[in-house]
XYZ file of C-alpha atoms in Angstrom:
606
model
C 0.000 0.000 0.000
C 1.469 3.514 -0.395
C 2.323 4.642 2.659
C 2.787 8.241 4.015
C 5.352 9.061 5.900
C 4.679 11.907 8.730
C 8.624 13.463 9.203
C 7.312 15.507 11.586
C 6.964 12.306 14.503
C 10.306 12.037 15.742
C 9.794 13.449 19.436
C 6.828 10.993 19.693
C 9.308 8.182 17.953
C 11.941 8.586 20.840
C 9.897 8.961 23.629
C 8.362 5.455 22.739
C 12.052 4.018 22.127
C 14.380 2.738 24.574
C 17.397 4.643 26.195
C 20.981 3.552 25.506
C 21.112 2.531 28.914
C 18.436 0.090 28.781
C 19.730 -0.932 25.609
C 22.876 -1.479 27.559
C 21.436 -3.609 30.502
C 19.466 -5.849 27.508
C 23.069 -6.556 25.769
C 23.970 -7.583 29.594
C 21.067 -9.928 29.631
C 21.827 -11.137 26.659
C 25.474 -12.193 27.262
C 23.654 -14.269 30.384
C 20.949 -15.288 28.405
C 23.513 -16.690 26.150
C 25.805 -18.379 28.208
C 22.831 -19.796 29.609
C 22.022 -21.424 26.266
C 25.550 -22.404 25.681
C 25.537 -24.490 29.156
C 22.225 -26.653 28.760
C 24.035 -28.878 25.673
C 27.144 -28.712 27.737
C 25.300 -30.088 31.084
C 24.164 -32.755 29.330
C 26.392 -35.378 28.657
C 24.437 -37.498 26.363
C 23.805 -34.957 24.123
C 25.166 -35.370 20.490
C 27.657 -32.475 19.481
C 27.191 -31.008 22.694
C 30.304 -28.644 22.050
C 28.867 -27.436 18.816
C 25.315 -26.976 19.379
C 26.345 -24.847 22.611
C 28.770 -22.242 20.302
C 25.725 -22.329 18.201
C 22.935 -21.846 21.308
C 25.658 -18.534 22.376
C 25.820 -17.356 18.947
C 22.210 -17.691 18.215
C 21.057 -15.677 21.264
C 23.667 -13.007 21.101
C 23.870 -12.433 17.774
C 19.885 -12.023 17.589
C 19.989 -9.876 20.886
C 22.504 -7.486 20.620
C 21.470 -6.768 16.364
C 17.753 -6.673 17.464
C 18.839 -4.203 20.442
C 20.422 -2.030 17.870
C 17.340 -2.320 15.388
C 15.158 -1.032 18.193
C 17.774 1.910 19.257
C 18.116 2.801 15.595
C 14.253 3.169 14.847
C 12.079 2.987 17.924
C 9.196 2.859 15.929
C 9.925 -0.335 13.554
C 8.862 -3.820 15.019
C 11.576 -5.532 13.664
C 13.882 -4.731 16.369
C 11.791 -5.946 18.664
C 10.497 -8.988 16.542
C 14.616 -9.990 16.836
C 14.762 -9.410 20.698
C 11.548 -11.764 21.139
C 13.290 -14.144 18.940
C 16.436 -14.223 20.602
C 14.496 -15.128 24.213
C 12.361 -17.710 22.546
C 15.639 -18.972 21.415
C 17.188 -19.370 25.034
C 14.141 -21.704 25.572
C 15.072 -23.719 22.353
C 18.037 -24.227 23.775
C 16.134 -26.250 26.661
C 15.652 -29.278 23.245
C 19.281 -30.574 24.634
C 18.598 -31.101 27.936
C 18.110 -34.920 29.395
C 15.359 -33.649 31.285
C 12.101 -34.423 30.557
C 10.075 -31.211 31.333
C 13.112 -29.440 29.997
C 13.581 -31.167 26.915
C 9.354 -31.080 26.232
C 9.754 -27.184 26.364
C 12.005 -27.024 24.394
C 10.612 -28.731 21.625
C 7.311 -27.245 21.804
C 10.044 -23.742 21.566
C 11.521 -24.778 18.269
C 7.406 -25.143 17.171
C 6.779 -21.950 17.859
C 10.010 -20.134 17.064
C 9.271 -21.742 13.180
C 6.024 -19.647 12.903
C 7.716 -16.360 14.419
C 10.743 -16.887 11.920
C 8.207 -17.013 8.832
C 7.023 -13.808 10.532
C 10.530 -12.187 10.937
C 11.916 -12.950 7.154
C 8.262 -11.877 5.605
C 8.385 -8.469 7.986
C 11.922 -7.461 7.154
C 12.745 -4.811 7.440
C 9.618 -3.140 8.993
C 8.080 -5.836 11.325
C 5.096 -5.419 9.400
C 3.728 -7.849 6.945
C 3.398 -5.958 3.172
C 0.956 -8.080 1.620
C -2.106 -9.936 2.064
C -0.474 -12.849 0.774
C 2.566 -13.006 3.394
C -0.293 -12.185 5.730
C -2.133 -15.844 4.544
C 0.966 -17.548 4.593
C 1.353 -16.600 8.903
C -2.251 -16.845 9.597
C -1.465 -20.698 8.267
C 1.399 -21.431 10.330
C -0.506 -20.201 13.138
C -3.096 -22.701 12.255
C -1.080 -25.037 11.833
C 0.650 -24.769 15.448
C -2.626 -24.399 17.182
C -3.987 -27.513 15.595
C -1.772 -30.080 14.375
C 1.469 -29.601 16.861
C 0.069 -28.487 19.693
C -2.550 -30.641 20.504
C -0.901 -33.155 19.882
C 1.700 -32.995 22.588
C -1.447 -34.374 24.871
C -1.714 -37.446 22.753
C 2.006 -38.913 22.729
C 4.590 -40.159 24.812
C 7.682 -38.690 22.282
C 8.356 -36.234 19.964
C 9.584 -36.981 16.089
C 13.599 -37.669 16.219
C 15.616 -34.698 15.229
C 19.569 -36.136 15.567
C 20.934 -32.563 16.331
C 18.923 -32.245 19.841
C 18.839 -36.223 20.613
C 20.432 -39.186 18.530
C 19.160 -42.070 21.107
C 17.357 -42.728 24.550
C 15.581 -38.926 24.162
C 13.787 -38.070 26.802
C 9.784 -38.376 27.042
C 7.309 -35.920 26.689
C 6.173 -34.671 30.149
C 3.358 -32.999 29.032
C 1.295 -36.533 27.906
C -2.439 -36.239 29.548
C -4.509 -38.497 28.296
C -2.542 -41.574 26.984
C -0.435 -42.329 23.934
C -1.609 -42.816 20.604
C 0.549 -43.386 18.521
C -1.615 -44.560 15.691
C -3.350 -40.882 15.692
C -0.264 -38.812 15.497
C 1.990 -41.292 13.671
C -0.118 -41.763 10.872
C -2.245 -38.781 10.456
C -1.284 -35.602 12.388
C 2.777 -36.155 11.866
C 2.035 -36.960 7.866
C -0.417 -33.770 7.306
C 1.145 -31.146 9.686
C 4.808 -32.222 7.638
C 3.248 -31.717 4.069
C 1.385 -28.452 5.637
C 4.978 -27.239 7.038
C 6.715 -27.961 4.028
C 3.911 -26.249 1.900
C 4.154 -23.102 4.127
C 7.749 -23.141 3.541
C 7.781 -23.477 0.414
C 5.100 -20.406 0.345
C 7.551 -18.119 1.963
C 10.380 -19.307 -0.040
C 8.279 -18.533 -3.370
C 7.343 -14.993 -0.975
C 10.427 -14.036 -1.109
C 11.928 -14.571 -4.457
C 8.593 -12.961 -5.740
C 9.798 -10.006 -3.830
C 13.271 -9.928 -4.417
C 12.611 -10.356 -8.191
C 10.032 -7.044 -7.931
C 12.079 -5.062 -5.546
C 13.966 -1.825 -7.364
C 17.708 -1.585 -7.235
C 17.371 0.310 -3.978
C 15.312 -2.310 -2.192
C 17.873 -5.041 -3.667
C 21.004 -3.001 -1.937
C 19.623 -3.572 1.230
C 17.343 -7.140 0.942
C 19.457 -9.703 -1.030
C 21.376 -11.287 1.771
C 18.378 -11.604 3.734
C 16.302 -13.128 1.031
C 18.980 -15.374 0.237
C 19.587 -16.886 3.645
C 15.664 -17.237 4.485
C 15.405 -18.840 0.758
C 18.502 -21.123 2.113
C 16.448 -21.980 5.179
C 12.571 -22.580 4.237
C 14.864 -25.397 1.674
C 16.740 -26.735 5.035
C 13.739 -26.914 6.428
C 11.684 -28.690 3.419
C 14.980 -31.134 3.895
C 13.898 -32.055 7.353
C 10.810 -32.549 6.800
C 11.702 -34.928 3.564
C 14.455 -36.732 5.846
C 11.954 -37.593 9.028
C 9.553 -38.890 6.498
C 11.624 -41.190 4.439
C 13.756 -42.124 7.629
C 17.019 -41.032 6.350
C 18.489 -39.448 9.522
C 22.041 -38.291 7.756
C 19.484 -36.068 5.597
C 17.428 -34.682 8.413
C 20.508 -34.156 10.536
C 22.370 -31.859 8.094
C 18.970 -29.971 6.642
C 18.361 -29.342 10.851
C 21.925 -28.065 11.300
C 21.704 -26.023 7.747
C 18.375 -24.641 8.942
C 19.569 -23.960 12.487
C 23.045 -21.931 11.549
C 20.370 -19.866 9.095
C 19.474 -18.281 12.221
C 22.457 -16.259 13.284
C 22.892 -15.815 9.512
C 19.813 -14.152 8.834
C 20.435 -11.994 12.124
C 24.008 -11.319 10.347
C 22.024 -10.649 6.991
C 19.834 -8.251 8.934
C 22.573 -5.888 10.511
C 24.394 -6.347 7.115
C 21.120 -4.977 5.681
C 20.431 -2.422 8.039
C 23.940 -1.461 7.829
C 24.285 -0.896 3.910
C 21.119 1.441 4.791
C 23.159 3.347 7.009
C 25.547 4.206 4.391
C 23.328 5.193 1.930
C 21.697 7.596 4.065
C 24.711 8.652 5.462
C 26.046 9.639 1.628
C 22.316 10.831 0.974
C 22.146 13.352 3.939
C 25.619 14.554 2.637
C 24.571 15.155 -0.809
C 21.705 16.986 0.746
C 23.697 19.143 3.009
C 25.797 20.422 0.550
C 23.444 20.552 -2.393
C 21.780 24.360 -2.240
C 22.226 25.116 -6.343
C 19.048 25.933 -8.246
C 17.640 23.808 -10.158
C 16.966 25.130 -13.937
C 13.877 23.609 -13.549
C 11.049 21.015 -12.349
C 12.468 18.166 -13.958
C 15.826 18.770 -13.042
C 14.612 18.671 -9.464
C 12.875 15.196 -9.527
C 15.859 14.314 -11.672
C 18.599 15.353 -8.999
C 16.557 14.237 -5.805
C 16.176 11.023 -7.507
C 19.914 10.632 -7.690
C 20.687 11.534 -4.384
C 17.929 9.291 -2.890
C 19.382 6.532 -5.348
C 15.543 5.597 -6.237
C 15.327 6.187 -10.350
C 11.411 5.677 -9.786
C 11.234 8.351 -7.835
C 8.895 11.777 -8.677
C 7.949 14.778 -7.235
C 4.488 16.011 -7.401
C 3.228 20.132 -6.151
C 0.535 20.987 -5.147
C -1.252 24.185 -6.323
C -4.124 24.429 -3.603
C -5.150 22.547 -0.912
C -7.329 20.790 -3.351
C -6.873 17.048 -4.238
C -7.350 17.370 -7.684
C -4.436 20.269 -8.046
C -1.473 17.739 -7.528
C 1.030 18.473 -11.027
C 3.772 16.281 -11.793
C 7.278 18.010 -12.819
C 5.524 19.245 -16.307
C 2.976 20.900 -14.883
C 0.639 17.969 -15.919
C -2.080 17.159 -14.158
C -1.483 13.850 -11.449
C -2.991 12.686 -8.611
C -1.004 11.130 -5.714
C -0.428 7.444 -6.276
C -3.056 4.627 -4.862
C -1.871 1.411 -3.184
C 0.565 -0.767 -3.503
C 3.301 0.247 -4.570
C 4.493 3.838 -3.539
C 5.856 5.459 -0.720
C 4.528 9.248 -0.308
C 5.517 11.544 1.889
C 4.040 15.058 1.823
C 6.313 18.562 1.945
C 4.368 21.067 4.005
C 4.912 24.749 4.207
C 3.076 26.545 6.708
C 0.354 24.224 7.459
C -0.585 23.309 3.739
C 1.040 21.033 1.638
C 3.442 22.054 -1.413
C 4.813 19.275 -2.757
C 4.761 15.285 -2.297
C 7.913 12.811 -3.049
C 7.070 9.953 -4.292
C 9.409 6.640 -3.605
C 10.187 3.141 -3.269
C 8.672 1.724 -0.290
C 11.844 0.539 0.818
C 12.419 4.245 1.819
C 9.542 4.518 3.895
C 11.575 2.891 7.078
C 14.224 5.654 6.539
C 12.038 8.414 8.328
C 15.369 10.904 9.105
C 16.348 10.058 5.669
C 13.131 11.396 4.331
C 12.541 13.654 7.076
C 15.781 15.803 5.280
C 14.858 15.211 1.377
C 11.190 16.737 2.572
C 13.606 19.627 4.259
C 15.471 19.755 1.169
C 12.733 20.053 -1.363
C 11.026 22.427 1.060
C 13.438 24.608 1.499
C 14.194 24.848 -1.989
C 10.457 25.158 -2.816
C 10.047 27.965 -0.501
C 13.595 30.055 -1.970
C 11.908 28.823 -5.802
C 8.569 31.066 -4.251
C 10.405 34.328 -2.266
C 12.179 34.648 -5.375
C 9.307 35.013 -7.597
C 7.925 37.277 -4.925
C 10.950 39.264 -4.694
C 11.070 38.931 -8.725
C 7.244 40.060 -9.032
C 7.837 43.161 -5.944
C 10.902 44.641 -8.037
C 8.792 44.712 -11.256
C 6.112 46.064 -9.684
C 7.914 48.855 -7.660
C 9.523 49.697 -11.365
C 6.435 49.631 -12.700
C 5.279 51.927 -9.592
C 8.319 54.040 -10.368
C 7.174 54.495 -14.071
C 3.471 55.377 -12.900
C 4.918 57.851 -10.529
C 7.426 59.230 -13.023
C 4.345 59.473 -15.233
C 1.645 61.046 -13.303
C 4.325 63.344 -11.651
C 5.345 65.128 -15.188
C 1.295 64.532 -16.175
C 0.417 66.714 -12.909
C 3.520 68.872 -13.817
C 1.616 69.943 -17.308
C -1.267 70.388 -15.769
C 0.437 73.092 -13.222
C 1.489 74.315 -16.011
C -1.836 74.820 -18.054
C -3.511 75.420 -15.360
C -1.177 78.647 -14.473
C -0.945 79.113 -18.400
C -4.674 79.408 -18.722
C -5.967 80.469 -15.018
C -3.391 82.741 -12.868
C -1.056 83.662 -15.789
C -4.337 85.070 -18.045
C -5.477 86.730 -15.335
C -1.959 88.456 -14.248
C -1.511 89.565 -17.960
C -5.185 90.921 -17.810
C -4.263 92.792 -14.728
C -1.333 93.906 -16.833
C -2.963 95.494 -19.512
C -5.084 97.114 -17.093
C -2.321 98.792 -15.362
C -0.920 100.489 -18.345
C -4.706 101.635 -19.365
C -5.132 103.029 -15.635
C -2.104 104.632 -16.022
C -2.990 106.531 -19.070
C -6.240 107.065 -17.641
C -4.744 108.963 -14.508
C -2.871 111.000 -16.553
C -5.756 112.095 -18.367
C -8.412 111.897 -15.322
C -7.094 111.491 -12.373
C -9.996 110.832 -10.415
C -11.316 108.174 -12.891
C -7.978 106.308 -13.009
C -8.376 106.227 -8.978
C -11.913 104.131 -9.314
C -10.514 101.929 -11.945
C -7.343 101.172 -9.721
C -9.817 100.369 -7.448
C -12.195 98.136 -9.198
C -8.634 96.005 -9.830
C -9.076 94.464 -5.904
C -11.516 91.696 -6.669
C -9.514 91.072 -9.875
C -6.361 90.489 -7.565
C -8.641 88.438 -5.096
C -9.179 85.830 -7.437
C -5.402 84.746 -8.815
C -4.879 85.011 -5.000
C -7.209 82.249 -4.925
C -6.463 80.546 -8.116
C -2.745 80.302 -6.995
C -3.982 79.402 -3.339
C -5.979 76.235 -4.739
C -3.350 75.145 -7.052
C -0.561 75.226 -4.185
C -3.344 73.138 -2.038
C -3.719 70.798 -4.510
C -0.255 70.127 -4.622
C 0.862 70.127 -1.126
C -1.874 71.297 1.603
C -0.630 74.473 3.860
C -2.227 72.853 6.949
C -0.348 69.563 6.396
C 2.601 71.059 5.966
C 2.081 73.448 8.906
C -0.286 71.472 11.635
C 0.691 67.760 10.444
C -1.990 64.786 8.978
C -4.499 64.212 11.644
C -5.190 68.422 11.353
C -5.585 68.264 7.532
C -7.649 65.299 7.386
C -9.605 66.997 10.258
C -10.358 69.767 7.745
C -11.339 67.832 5.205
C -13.782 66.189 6.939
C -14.826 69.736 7.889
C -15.602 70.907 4.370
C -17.182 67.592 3.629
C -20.392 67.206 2.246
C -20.975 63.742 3.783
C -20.162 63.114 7.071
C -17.022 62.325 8.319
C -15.786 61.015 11.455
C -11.383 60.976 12.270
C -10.471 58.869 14.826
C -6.651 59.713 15.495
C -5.859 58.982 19.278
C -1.795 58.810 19.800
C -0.970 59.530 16.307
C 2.443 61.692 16.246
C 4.237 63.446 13.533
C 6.239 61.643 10.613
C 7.994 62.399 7.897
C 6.722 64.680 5.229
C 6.423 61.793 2.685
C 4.534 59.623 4.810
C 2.379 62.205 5.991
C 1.493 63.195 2.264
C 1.216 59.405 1.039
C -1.668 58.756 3.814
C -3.084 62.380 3.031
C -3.776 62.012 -0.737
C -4.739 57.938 -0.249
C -7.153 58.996 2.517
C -8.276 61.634 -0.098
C -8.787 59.810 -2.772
C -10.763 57.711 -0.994
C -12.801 59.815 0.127
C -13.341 61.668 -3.111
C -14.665 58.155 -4.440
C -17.159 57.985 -1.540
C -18.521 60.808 -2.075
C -18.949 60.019 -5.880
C -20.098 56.295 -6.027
C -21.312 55.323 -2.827
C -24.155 57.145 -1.906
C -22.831 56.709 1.749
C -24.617 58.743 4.713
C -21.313 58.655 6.699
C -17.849 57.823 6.275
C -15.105 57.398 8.826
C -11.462 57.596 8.777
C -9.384 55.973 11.444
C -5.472 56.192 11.720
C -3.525 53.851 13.714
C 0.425 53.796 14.757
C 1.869 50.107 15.491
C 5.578 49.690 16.305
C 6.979 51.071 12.948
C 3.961 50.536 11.051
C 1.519 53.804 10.014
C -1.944 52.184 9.142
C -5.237 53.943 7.512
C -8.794 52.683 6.984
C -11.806 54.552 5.300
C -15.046 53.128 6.070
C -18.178 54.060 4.439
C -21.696 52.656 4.806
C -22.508 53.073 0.752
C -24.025 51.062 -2.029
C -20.477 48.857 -2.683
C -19.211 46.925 -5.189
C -17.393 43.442 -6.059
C -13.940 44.619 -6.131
C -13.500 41.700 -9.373
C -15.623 43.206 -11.226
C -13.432 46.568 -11.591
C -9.789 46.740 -12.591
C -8.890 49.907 -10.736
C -8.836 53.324 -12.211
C -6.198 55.708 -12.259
C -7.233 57.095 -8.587
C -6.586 53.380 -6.894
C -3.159 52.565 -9.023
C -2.049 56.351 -7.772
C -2.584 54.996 -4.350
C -1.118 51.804 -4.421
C 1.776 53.358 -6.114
C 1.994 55.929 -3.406
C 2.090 53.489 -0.797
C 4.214 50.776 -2.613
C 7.429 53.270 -3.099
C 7.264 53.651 0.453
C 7.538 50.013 1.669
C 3.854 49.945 1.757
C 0.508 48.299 0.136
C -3.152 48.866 -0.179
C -6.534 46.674 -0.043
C -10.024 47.097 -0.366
C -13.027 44.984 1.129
C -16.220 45.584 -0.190
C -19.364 43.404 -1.334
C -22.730 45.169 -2.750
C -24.925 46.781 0.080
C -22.442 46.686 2.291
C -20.172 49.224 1.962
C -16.677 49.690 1.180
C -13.308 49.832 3.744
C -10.282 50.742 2.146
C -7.218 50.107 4.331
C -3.385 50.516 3.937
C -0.135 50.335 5.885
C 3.566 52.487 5.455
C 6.265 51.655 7.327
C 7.406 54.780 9.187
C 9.008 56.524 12.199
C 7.819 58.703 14.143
């Protein structure tokens, strides 16, 4: 199934592990657990090979232990670790099959029972503990079965257990655990036969398991499962071999298969750390590449490409997300693509502030690797995230140049109109006044007290270029802003206003002239548009001052709009650009019948 991998678990994954001083103390136990195997052959004096099947008992238990201790340490998480430590102790108590005891020895074999069915777990878990399929998961469920109903019971029914030479080669002990009388006919000639053709079916199943695996795994999942499938492929045949050997009688046969299949078990624990080892080293060169890899990719493709490389998977691919919407997922060109359903994938999502932005898309054999993955998300990420601030950096110089250019633009367009507006208003007027003059003055000469009355009559003439030059120096820098500061110009505009209008300045100091004029003409502007488009019966302007941040909103209770449907006039953009070449930006809410509030920030000191 394709799993997802959260990166983001690793305090929960430690705090559910074991400490290095626990893992310590187990090691300890399992040097004593060890010797303790090592001593039952040795104690007994009939046993056959005593010598060897103690090294093998010590090597067994300590070889399982201390690589099953290390799986656990490694990856708190995983069962397999622990699946190897459980192993290990069930071992000790296999150990018990080469005692002259009785009770002992029935143990014992009842142990190597039951330590079959949790090795065909083990080799079909590697290297996660958890069964892949549904048909490894048929294949357990059988040998379960098959130990619940055909070995089990029938320790109740029989005085002895089947001959294997490498435990006991002649005068074995009984089986203590007999209840309710032998019968030999039963389990000699119906239980032994079918539980031996089920066993050697259900090995056979998990050799075919395996090589079906191997032969489907990628290259990565190869690097690190070969040995292991190998050696359990090695053993389910050892075991087959017993099971041929006790039924045609050959003991030579069933003796060498048993001590094949029993020296598969430190092997495969070998195979394991071997395994989990070669992972190591990949990851270790992986997390390397990653640390030192910060060039930018030329694009998409060449991103999949090189992550692919580093993680060593060539199946890999990297899918991004445009929305938080399922059906956005693109693959490297921009195509649309889905994540990936069950079986086959590993997928572990990239997540930027809460949402995702990308998914990598693996072998499975990665998906054990969680600080592996845990830095190619980190990688990808952070490269994602540089890919985006440079676009917005990218798209914020354009637009303050393009800002620049409007400014540039309406400054020399408000230039000529100063200039025609002087050429056609104050300057017409002044050269009227002129010509006036120079009659008056002929007229005194002539008539004194008529030239008096006309100089007179010039006054209201005067009056009005006062005025005309008054209104075109307001218009392009107010007096009272300049003189008693923003909240004091605002104040008298919303004086002279027609509609309305409320300022709500508390704490609001003095700033630069720039800033001051910026929030002047925006607050302006807006207004001016309330008063034409709204049909509002108030408005209300409110300033506020917030570390170095100088914020404005203008609220009006009008008709409103649907800001889509509008692409801004000249007023807005002069806004926005005002604000924008001072570090700033603009927005406007509005929805119909409900108003309009424009708001904008500057940063600026007081």
């Amino acid at each position: 199934m394709a799993t997802y991998v959260d990166a983001s678990d690793d305090e929960h994954r430690l705090a559910r592990g074991i400490s290095p001083r626990a893992a310590w103390l187990g090691a300890a136990g399992g040097i004593l657990l060890a010797t303790l195997a090592a001593a039952i052959p040795l104690a007994n004096e009939g046993a056959p090979s005593s010598g060897a099947m103690a090294a093998l008992n010590a090597v067994t238990v300590s070889t399982l232990t201390s690589i099953g201790l290390f799986a656990w340490v490694r990856d708190p998480e995983s069962r397999f670790g622990r699946l190897l430590v459980a192993t290990a102790l069930l071992s000790v108590v296999v150990s018990l099959s080469s005692s002259g005891a009785e009770l002992p020895y029935t143990v014992g074999r009842i142990a190597v029972w039951v330590r079959e069915v949790l090795l065909v777990f083990v080799f079909l878990s590697f290297p996660t503990g958890r069964l892949p399929g549904r048909s490894e998961r048929v294949v357990v469920s059988a040998a379960i079965v098959m130990l619940l109903v055909l070995y089990l019971p029938t320790v109740l029914l029989t005085d002895g257990f089947p001959r294997l030479p490498v435990f006991c080669s002649h005068n074995c002990p009984g089986n203590a655990l007999q209840a309710v009388g032998s019968d030999p006919a039963f389990v000699g000639a119906v239980a032994i036969p079918v539980r031996q053709a089920i066993t050697a079916a259900i090995f056979l199943a998990v050799a075919v398991l395996i090589f079906r695996r191997l032969r489907r795994a990628s290259p990565l999942t190869r690097k690190g499962l070969v040995l292991v499938f190998s050696v359990a492929i090695a053993r389910a045949a050892a075991l087959i071999g017993v099971v041929a050997g006790q039924r045609s009688g050959n003991t030579a046969v069933t003796a060498a298969a048993d001590w094949i299949a029993l020296l598969a078990v430190p092997a495969a624990g070998v195979a394991f750390l071997v395994g989990l080892f070669r992972w190591r080293l990949f990851s270790s060169e992986t997390l390397r590449h990653l640390a030192l890899d910060s060039t930018e990719p030329a694009d998409r493709e060449e991103l999949q490409r090189r992550l692919a490389e580093m993680l060593g998977d060539p199946s890999l691919e990297v899918r991004y997300a445009l929305s938080s919407d399922p059906e956005s997922w693109r693959d490297a060109t921009g195509q649309p693509a889905a994540l990936p359903a069950p079986p086959d994938r590993c997928v572990v999502e990239v997540v930027h502030e809460g949402a995702p932005i990308a998914a990598i898309i693996c072998d499975p054999a990665l998906s054990e690797q969680r600080d592996l993955l845990d830095a190619a998300a980190t990688w990808l990420r952070t490269i994602l995230v540089r890919e985006q601030l440079t676009a917005a950096l990218s798209a914020s110089v354009r637009d303050l140049g393009a800002s620049r250019r409007r400014i540039a633009t309406a400054a020399a367009a408000e230039r000529r109109r100063i200039e025609r507006d002087l050429h056609d208003g104050a300057q017409q007027q002044l050269v009227t006044l002129r010509v006036k003059l120079e009659l008056i003055e002929e007229e005194l000469e002539r008539d004194p007290e008529r030239g008096a009355e006309l100089l007179h009559e010039l006054g209201p003439s005067i009056d009005s270029v006062i005025e005309e030059v008054r209104s075109l120096a307001s218009g392009i820098y107010p007096s009272l802003l300049a003189d008693a500061g923003l909240v004091e110009a605002l104040r008298a505009v919303a004086r002279r206003n027609e509609v309305p209008v409320t300022v709500a300045a508390d704490g609001i100091g003095s700033y630069p002239l720039e800033i001051e004029a910026a929030v002047y003409f925006c607050c302006l502007e807006a207004l001016q548009n309330a008063d034409k488009h709204a049909q509002a019966s108030a408005i209300a302007i409110a300033l506020q001052a917030d570390d170095d941040e100088l914020s404005f909103e203008v609220r009006d209770d009008g008709l409103g709009f649907d800001p889509r449907s509008i692409n801004g006039g000249s007023g807005l953009t002069n806004m926005r650009d005002r604000l924008v070449a001072l570090g700033g930006d603009m927005s406007i809410q509005s929805a119909p019948r409900q108003g309009t509030v424009v708001t904008g920030r500057v940063y600026a000191t007081e």
